[in-house]
C-alpha atoms as a PDB file:
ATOM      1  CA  UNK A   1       4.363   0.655  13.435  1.00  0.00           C
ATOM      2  CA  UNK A   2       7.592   0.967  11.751  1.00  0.00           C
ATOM      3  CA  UNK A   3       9.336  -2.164  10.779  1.00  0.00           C
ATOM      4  CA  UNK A   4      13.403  -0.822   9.706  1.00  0.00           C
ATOM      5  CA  UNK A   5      16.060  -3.191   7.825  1.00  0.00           C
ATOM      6  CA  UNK A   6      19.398  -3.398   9.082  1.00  0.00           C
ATOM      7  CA  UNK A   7      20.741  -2.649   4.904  1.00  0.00           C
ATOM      8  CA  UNK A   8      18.262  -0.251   3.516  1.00  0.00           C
ATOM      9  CA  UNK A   9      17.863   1.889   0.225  1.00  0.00           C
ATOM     10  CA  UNK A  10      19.206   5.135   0.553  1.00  0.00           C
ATOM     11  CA  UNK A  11      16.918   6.703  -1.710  1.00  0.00           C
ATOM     12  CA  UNK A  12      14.145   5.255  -3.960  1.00  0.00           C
ATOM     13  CA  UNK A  13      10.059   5.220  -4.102  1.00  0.00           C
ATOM     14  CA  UNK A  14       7.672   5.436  -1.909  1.00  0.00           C
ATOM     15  CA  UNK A  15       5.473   2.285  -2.064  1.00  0.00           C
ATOM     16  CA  UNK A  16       1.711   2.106  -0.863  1.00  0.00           C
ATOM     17  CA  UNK A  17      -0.698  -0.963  -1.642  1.00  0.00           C
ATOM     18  CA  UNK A  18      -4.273  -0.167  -1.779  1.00  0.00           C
ATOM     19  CA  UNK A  19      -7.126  -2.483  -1.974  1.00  0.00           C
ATOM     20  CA  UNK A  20     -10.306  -0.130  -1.981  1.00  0.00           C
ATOM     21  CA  UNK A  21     -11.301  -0.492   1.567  1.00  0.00           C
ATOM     22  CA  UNK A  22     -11.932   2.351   4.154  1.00  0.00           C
ATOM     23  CA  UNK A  23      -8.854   1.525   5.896  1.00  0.00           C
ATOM     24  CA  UNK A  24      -6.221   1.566   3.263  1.00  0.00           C
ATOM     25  CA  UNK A  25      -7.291   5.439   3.042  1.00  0.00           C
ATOM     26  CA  UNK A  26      -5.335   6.641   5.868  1.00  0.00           C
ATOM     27  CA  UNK A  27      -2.336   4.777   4.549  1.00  0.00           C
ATOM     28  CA  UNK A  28      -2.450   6.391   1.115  1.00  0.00           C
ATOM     29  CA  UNK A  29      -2.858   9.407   2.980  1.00  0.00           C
ATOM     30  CA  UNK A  30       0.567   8.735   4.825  1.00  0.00           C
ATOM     31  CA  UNK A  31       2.371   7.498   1.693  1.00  0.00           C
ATOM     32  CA  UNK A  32       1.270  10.770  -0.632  1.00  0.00           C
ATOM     33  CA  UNK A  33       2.682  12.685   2.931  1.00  0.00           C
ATOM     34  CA  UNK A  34       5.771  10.707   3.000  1.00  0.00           C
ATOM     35  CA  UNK A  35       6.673  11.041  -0.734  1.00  0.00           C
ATOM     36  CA  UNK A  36       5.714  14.796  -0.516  1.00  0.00           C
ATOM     37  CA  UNK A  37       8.121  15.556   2.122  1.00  0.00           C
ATOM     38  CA  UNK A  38      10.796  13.221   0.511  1.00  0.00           C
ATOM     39  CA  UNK A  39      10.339  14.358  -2.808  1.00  0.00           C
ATOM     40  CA  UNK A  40      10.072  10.664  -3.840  1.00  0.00           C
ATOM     41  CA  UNK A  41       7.992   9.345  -6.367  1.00  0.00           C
ATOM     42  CA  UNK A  42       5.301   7.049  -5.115  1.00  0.00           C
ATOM     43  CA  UNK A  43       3.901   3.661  -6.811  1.00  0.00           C
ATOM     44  CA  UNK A  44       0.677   2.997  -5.511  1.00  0.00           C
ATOM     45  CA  UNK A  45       0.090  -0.963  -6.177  1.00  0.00           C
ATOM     46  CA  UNK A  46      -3.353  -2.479  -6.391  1.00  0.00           C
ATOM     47  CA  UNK A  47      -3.515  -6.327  -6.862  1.00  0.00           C
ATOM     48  CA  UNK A  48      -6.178  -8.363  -8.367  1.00  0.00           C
ATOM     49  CA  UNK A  49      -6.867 -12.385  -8.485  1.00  0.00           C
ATOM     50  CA  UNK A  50      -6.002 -13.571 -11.959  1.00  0.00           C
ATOM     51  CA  UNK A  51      -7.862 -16.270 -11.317  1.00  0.00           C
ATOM     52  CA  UNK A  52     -11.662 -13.976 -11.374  1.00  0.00           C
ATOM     53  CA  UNK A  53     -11.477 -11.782 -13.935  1.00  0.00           C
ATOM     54  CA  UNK A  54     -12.381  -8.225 -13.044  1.00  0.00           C
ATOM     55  CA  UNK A  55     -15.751  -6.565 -13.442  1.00  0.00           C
ATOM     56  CA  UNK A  56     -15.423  -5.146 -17.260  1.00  0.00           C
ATOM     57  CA  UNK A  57     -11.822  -6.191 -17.645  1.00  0.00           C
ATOM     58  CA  UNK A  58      -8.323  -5.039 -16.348  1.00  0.00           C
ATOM     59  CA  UNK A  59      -8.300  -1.650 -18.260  1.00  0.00           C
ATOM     60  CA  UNK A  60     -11.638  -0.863 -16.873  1.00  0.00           C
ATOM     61  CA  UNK A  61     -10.071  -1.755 -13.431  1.00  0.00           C
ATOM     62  CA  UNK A  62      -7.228   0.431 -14.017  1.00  0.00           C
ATOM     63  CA  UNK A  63      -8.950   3.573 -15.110  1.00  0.00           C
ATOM     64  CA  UNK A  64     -11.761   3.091 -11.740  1.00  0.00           C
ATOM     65  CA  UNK A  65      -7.782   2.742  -9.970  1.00  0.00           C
ATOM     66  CA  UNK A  66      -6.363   5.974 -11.757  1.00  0.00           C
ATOM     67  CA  UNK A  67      -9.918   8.171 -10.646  1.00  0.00           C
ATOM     68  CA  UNK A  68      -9.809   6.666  -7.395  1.00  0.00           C
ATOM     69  CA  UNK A  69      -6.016   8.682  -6.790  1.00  0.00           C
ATOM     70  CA  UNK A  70      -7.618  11.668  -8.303  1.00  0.00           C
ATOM     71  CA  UNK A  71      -8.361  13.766  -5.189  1.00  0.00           C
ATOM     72  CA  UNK A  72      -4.996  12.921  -3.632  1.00  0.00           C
ATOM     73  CA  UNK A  73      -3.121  13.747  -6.864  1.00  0.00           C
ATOM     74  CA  UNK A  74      -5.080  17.549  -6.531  1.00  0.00           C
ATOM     75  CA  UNK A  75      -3.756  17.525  -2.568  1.00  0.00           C
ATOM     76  CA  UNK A  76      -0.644  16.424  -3.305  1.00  0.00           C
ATOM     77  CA  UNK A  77       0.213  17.636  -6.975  1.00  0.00           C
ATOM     78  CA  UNK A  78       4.132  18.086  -6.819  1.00  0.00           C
ATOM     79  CA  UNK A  79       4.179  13.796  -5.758  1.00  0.00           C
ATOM     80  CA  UNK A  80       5.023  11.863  -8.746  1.00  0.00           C
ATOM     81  CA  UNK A  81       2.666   9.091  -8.975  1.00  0.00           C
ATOM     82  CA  UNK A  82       2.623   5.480 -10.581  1.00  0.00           C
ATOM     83  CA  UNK A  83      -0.471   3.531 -10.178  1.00  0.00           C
ATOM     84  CA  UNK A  84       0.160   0.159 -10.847  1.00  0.00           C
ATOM     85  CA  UNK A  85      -2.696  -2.288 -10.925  1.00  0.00           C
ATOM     86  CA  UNK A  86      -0.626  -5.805 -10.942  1.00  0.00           C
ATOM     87  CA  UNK A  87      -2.228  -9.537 -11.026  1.00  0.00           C
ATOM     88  CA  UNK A  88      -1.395 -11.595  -8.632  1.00  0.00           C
ATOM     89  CA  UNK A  89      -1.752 -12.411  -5.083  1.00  0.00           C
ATOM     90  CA  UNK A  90      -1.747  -8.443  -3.328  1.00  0.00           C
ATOM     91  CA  UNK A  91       0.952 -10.344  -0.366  1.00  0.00           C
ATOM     92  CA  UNK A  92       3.227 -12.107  -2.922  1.00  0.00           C
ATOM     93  CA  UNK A  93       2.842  -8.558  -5.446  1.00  0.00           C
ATOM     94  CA  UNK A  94       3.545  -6.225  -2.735  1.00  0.00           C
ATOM     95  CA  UNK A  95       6.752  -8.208  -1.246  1.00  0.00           C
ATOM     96  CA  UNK A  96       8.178  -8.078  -5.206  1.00  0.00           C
ATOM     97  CA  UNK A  97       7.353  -4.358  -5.425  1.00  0.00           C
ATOM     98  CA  UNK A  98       9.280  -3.591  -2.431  1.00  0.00           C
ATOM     99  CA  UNK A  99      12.246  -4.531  -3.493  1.00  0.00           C
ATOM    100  CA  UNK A 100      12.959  -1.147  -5.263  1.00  0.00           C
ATOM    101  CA  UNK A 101      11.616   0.996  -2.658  1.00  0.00           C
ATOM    102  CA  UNK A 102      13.126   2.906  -0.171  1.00  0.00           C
ATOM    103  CA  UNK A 103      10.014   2.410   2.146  1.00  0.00           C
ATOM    104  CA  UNK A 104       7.345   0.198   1.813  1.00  0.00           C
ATOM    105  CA  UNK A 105       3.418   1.589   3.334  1.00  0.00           C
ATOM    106  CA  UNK A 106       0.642  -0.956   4.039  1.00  0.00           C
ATOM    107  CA  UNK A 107      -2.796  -0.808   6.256  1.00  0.00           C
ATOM    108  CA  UNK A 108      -2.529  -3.071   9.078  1.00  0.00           C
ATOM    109  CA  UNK A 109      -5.585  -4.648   8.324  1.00  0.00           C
ATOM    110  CA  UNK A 110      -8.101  -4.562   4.578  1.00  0.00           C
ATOM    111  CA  UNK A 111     -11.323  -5.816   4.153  1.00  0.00           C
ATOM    112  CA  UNK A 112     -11.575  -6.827   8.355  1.00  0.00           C
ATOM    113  CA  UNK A 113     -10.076  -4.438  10.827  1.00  0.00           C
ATOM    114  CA  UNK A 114     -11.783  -6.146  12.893  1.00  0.00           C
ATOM    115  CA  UNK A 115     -10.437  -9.761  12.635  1.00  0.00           C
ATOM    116  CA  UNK A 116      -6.923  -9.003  14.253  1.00  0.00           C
ATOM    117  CA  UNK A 117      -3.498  -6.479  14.601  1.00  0.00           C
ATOM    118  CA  UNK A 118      -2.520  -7.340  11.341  1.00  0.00           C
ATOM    119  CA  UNK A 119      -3.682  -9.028   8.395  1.00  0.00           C
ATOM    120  CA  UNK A 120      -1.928 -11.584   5.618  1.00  0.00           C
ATOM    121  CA  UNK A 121      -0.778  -8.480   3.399  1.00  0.00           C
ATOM    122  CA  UNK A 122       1.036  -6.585   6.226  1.00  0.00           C
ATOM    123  CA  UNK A 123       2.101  -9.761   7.671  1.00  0.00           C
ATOM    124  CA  UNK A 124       3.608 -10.681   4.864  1.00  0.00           C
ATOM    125  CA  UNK A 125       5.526  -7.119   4.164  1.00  0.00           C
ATOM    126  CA  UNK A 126       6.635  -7.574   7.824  1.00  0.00           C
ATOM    127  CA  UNK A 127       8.678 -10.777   6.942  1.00  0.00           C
ATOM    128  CA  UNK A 128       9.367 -10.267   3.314  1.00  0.00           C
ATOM    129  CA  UNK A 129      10.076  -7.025   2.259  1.00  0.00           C
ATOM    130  CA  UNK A 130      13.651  -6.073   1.745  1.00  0.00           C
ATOM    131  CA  UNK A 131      12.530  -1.947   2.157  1.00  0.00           C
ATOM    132  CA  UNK A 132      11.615  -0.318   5.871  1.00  0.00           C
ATOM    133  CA  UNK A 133       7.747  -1.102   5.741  1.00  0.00           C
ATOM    134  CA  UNK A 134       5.461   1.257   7.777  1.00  0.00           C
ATOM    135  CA  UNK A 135       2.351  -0.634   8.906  1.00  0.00           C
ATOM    136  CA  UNK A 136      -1.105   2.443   9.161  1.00  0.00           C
ATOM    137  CA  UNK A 137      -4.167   1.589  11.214  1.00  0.00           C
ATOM    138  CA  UNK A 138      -6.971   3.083  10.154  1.00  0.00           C
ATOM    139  CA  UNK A 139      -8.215   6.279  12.446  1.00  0.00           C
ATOM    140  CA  UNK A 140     -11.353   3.908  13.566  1.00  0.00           C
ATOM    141  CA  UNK A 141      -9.570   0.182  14.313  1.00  0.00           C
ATOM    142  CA  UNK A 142     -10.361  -1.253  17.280  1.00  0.00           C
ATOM    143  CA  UNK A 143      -7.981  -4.101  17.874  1.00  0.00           C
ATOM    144  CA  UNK A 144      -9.263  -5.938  20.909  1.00  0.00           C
ATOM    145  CA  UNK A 145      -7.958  -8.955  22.100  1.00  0.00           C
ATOM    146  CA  UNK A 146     -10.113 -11.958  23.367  1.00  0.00           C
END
């Protein structure tokens, strides 16, 4: 689903949060596409509660982050990428991030594909975000309604 602003950025990033699950692959995989075929850079943005402090601290977080990209950086190696690994909550970080981007790329759902369409994150994007945003399900959601 494609979500267009009536005032847009011409040009800018490419901007894709990530948040480990399964279903935030295929919309990594759409946002290393999109800033391929734009020639855009791309800021992938992962979030974390400031709140728990991560399993062997934020640099450890950010280098697991950094190898994580590592097979899309060999697929895609012309896209410039910036991982970002940013405390706060992921809805509030990812609405802030978007305001420099020329197109902002979300999965419609994390953690629970299951649960519903679309979860806070996207939601949130959806309402907030000054860029485009382009809402990815994953290839195996199932949204059924009850």
């Amino acid at each position: 689903m494609l979500v267009a602003r009536e005032h847009t950025r011409p040009t800018g990033q490419i901007l894709v949060g990530v948040d480990g699950s399964e279903t935030c692959q295929a919309a990594l995989e759409l946002a290393f596409d999109t800033a391929a075929w734009r020639d855009a850079e791309l800021v992938v943005v992962q979030a974390w509660d400031p709140d728990a402090r991560p399993p062997g601290g934020e640099a450890h977080l950010a280098a697991r982050f950094d190898a994580a990209l590592e097979p899309m950086r060999r697929r895609y190696p012309t896209v410039r990428v910036t991982p970002r690994v940013l405390p706060g909550e992921p809805k509030d970080v990812l609405v802030e991030q978007s305001r420099t981007a020329e197109l902002a790329v979300a999965s419609a759902r994390g953690e629970q594909p299951w649960r519903g369409m679309l979860g806070a994150v996207s939601q949130a994007l959806l309402y907030h975000s000054p860029a485009p945003v382009l809402i990815v399900r994953g290839p195996h959601e199932v949204y059924v309604q009850e």
